[in-house]
Coordinates of C-alpha atoms in Angstrom, one line a residue:
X1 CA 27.3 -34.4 151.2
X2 CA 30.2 -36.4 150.5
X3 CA 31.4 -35.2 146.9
X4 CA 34.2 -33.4 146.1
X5 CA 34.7 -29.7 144.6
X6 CA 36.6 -30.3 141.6
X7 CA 36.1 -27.2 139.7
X8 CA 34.5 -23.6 140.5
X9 CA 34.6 -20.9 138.1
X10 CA 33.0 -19.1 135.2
X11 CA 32.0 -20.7 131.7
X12 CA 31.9 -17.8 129.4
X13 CA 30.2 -17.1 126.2
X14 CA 32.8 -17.8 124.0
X15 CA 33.4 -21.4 125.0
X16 CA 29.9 -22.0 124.4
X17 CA 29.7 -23.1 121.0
X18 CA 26.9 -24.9 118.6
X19 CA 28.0 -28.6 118.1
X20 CA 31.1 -28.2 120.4
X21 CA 32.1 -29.8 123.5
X22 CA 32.6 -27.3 126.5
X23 CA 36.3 -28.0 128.1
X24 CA 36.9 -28.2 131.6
X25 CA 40.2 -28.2 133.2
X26 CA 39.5 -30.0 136.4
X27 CA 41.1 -27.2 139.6
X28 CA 41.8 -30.5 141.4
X29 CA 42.0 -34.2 140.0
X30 CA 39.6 -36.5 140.6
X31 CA 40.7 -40.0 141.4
X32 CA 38.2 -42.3 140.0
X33 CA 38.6 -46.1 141.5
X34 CA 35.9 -47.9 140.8
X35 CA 32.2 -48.2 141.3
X36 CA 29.1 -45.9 140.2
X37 CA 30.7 -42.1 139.0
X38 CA 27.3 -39.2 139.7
X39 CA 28.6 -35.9 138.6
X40 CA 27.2 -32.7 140.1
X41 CA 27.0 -29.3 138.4
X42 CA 25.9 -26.0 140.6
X43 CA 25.1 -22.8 138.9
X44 CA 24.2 -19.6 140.9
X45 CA 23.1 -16.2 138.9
X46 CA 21.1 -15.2 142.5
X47 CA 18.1 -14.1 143.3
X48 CA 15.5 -14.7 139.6
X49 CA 18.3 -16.1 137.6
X50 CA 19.5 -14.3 134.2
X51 CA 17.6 -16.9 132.0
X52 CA 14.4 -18.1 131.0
X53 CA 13.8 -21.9 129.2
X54 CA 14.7 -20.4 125.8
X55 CA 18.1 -19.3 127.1
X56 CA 21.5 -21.9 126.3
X57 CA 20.6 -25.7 126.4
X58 CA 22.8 -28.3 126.5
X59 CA 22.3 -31.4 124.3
X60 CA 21.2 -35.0 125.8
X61 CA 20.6 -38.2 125.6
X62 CA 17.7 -40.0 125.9
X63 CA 18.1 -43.2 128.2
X64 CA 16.2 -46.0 129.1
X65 CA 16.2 -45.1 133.0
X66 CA 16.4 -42.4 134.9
X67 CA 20.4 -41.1 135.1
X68 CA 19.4 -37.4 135.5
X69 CA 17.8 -35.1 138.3
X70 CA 17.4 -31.3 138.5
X71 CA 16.6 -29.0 141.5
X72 CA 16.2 -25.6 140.5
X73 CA 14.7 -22.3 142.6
X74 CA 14.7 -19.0 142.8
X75 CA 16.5 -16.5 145.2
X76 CA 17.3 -19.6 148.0
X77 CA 18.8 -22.7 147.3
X78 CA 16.4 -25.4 146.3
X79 CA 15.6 -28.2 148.9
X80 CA 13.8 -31.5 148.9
X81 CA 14.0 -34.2 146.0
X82 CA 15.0 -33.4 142.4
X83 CA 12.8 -34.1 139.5
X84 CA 13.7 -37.1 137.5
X85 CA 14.1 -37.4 133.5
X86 CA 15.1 -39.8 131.2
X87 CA 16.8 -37.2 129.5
X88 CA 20.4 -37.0 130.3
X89 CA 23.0 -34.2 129.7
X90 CA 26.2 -35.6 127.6
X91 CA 29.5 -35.4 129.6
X92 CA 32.5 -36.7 128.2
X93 CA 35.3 -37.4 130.6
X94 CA 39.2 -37.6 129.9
X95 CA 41.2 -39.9 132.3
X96 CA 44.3 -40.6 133.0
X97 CA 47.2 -41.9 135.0
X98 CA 48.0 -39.8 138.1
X99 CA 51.8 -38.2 138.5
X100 CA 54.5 -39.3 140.5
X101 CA 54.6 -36.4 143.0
X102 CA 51.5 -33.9 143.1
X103 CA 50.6 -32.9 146.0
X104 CA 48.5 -29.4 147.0
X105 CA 46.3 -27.6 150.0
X106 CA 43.3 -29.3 149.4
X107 CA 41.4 -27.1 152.4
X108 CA 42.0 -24.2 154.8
X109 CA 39.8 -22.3 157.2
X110 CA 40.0 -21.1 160.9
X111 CA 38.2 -23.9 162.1
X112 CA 34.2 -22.6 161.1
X113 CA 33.1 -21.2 157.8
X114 CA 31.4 -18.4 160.3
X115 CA 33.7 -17.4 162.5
X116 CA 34.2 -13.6 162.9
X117 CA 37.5 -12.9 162.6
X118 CA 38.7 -9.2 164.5
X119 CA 41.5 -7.2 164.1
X120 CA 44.5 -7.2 166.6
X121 CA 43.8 -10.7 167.6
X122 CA 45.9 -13.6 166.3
X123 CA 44.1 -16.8 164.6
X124 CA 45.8 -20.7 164.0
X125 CA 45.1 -21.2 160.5
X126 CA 44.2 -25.2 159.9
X127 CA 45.3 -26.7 156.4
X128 CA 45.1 -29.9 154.4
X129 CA 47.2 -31.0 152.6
X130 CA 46.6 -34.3 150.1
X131 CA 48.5 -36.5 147.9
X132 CA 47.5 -36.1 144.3
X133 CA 50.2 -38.2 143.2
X134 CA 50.8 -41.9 142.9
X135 CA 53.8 -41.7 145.6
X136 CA 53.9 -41.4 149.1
X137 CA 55.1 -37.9 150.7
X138 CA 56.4 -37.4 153.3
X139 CA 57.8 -34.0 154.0
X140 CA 56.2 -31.5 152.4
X141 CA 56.3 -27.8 153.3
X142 CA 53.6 -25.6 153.3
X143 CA 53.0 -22.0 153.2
X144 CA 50.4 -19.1 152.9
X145 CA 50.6 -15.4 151.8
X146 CA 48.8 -12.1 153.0
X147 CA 47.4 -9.9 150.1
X148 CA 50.5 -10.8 148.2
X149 CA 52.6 -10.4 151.1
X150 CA 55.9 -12.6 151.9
X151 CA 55.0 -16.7 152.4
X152 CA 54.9 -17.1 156.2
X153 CA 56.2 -20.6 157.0
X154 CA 56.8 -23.4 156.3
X155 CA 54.6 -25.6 158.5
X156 CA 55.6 -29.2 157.1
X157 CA 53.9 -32.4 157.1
X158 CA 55.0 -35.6 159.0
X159 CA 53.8 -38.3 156.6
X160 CA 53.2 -40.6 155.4
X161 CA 50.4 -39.5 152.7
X162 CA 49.5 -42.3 151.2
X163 CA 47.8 -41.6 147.3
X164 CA 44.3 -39.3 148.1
X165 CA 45.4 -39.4 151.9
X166 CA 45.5 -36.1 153.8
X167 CA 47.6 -34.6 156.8
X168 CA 46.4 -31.3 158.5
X169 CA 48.9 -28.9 159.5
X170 CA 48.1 -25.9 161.7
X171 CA 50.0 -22.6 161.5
X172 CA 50.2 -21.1 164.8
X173 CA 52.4 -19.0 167.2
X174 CA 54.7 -16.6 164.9
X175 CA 53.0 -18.1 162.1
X176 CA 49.3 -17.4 163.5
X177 CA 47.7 -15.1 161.2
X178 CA 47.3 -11.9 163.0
X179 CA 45.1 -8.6 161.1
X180 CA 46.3 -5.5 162.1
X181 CA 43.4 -3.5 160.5
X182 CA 39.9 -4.4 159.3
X183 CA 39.0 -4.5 155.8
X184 CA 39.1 -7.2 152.9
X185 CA 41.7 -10.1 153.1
X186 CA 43.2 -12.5 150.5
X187 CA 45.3 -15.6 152.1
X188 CA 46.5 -17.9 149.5
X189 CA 47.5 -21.2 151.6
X190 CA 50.2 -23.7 148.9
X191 CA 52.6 -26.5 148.8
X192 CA 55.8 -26.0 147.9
X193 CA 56.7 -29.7 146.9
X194 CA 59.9 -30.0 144.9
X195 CA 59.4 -31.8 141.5
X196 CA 55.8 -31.2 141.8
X197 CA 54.3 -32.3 138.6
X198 CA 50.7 -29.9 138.8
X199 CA 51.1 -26.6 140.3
X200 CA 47.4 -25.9 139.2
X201 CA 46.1 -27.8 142.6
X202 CA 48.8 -26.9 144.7
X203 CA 46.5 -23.1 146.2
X204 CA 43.7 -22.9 148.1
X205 CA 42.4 -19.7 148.9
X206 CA 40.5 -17.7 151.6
X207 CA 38.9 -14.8 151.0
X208 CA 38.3 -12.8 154.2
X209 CA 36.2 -9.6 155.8
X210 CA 38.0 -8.5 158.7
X211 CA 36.0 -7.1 161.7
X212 CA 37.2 -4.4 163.9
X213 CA 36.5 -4.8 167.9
X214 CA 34.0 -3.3 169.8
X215 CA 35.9 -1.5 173.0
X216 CA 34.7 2.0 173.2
X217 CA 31.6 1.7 175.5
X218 CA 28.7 2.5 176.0
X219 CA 28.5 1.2 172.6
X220 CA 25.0 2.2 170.6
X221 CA 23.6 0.8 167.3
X222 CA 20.4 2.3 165.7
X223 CA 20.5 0.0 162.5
X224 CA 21.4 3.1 160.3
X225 CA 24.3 1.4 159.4
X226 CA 25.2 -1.8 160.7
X227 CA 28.9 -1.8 160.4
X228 CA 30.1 -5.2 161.7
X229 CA 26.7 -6.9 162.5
X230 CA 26.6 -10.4 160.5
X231 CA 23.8 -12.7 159.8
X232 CA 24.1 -16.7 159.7
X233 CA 21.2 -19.1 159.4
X234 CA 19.7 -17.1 156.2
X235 CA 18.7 -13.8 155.1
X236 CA 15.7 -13.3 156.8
X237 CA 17.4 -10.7 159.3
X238 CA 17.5 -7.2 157.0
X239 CA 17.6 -3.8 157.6
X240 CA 13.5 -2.0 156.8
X241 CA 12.4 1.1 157.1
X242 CA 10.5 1.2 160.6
X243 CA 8.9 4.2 163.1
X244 CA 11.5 4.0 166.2
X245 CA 11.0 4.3 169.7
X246 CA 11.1 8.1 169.3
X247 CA 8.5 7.8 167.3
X248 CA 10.4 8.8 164.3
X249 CA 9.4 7.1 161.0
X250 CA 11.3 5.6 158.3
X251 CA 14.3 4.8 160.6
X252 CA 16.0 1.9 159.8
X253 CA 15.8 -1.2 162.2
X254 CA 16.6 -5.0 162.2
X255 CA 14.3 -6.9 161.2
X256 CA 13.5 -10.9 161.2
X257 CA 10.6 -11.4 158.5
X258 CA 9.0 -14.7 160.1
X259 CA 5.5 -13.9 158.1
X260 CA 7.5 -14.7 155.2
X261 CA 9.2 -17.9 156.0
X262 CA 8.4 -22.0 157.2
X263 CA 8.6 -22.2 161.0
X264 CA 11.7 -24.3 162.3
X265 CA 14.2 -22.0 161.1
X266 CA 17.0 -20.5 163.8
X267 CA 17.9 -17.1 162.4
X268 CA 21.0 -15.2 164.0
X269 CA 21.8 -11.6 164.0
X270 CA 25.2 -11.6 165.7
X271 CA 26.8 -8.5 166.7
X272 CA 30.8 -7.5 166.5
X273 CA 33.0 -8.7 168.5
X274 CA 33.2 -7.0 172.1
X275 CA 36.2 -6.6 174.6
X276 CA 34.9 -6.4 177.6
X277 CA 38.1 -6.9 179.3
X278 CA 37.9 -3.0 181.0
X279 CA 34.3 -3.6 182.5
X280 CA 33.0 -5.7 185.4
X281 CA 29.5 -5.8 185.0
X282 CA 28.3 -5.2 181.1
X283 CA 25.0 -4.5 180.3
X284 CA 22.4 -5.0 177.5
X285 CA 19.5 -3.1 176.7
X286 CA 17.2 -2.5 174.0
X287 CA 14.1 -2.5 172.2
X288 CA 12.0 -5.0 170.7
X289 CA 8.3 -4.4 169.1
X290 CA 6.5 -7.6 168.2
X291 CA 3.3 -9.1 167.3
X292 CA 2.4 -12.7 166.1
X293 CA 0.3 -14.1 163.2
X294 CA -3.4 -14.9 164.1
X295 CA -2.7 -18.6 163.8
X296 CA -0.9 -17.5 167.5
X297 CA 2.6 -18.9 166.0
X298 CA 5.2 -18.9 169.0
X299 CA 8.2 -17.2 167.8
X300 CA 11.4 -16.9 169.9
X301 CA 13.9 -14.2 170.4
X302 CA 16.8 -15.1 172.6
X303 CA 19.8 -13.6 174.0
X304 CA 23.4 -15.6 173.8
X305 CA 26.3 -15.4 174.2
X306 CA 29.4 -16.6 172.0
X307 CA 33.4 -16.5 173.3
X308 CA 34.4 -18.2 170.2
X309 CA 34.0 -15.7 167.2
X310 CA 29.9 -16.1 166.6
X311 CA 30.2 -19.9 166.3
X312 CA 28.5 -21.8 169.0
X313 CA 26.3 -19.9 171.8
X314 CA 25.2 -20.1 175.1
X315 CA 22.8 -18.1 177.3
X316 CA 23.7 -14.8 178.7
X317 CA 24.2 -14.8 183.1
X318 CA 20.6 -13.2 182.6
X319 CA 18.6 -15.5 181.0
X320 CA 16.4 -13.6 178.1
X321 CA 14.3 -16.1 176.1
X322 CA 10.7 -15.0 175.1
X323 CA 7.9 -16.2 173.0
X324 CA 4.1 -15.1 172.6
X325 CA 3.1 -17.5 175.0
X326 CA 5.6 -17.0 177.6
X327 CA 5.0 -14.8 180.9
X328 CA 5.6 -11.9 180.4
X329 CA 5.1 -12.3 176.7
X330 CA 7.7 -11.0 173.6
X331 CA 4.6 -9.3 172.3
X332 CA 3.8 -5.8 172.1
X333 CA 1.0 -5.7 170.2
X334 CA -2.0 -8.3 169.2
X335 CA -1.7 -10.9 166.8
X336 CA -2.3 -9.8 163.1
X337 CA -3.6 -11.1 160.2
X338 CA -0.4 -9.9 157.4
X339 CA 2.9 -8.9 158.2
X340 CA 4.2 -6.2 160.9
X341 CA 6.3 -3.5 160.9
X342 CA 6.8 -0.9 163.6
X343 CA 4.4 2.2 162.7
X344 CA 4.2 4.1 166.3
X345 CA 6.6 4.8 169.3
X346 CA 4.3 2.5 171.2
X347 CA 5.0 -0.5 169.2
X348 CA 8.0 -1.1 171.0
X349 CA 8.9 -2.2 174.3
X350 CA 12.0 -1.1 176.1
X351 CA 14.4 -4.5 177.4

């Protein structure tokens, strides 16, 4: 929490080099002002990783006090507190005296990182803009593209922006961005300062999965394919073969693999959006097969609602929160000593 992204890319094999320095063009200056500088480096090759310890290493030097700490785990991000070392990797920084007039989208998003965005609907689309340079701005226009499409805008700010400042400007109305059809989306939100000295940090962009709409009812899901259906809170929710409530086996169902995780963690499956603006009285139904660990662990499944594209939540008119412990109980079977999986019709219990 509180550094800033200044590069995010690919360092390939060619740039790595026995004896050489590796060159990094920062994506957006860094305005160093004073004080203690900690520089932090993220690499992600999922799940195992694509090397072992006798892969690439990077040289060091040895200090008298700890300057360096690693985290490092496999298939989730690590948590908790880093190992220390004397040991520290050798970075050489360049720096330099910041331009006249540089200015650039620092940020955009639709207001959550989560959000579900539909097609057909229109969406304000919240940018930030910041002051690179050494002089104040004022006016500066700002505009975003569609797949390549024509700029829409421009949205300008107000000012002033003093150095490293930023002003938010929100396109909305006949600038809203509006998705006629679902499928992959690539906005790219800019400046378009005049006498800009670094066009390298003016772009930020957004790439997007639009979601069609749920308004054909009655509207069924068997988990064969989950078109739409999103996870948040980690990847514990997956699709596993399963014997249905037909008793059919090998039929694909959601499933949230508790056995295999700590307890405390919230884990959403959240369905597509739904317009529900031809019905009176919608209704939910389905099925649900559980069975706790023999420690008698009280897991939870609840029933929310969202109006706000899978962001926040609140209970449905019907309140449906269960546990193993509550009255009448989430379970359908007794508790079990390894992991479950539905293996008979009567595992499951119709909601």
């Amino acid at each position: 929490a509180g550094a800033t992204l200044v590069y995010s890319g690919n360092i390939t094999s060619a740039q790595l080099v026995a004896g050489n320095w590796v060159t990094i063009t920062l994506d957006t200056p860094f305005n160093y002002a004073s004080d203690n500088l900690m520089v932090l480096v993220e690499t992600n090759a999922t799940g195992g990783g694509n090397e072992g310890s006798t892969g690439k290493n990077f040289r060091r030097t040895l200090l008298a006090d700890n300057k360096f700490q690693s985290w490092n785990a496999d298939t989730n991000p690590p948590t908790g507190t880093g190992t220390l070392n004397l040991s520290r990797t050798n970075v050489q920084l360049d720096f330099g005296s910041a331009a006249s007039n540089d200015v650039g989208v620092s940020a955009a998003s639709f207001g959550s990182p989560i959000k579900i965005i539909s097609a057909g609907k229109g969406y304000n689309l919240d940018a930030t803009v910041k002051n690179f340079g050494s002089t104040t701005q004022n006016v500066v226009p700002v505009y975003y593209t569609v797949n390549g499409g024509s700029p829409i805008g421009p949205v300008s700010t107000v000012g002033p922006i003093v150095q490293n400042a930023t002003e938010n400007v929100v396109f909305s109305g006949g600038n809203a961005f509006v998705p006629l059809t679902a499928g992959a989306y690539v906005l790219k939100v800019y400046t378009a300062l005049g006498g800009d000295a670094n066009a390298a940090n003016d772009t930020t962009t957004l790439n997007l999965n639009v979601l069609d709409k749920v308004s054909s009812f009655p509207y069924v899901m068997d988990f064969t394919v989950a078109t739409g259906w999103t996870v948040t809170g980690g990847n514990v929710w997956s699709l596993f073969p399963a014997t249905n409530p037909d008793g059919v086996a090998a039929d694909p169902a959601a499933i949230a693999q508790f056995y295999n995780i700590g307890s405390g963690v919230t884990l959403v499956l959240r369905s597509p959006e739904m317009d529900f603006s031809g019905m009176s009285n919608p209704v939910l139904d389905f099925y649900v097969a559980y069975r706790t660990y023999t420690g008698l662990e009280t897991d939870t499944i609840k029933v929310m609602v969202s109006t706000d594209g899978g962001v926040t939540f609140n209970p449905a008119s019907t309140p449906y929160n269960k546990t193993w412990d509550t009255d009448p109980s989430l379970a359908t079977l007794p508790p079990t000593g390894g992991g479950f999986i539905p293996a008979a019709a009567t595992d499951w219990r119709h909601e």
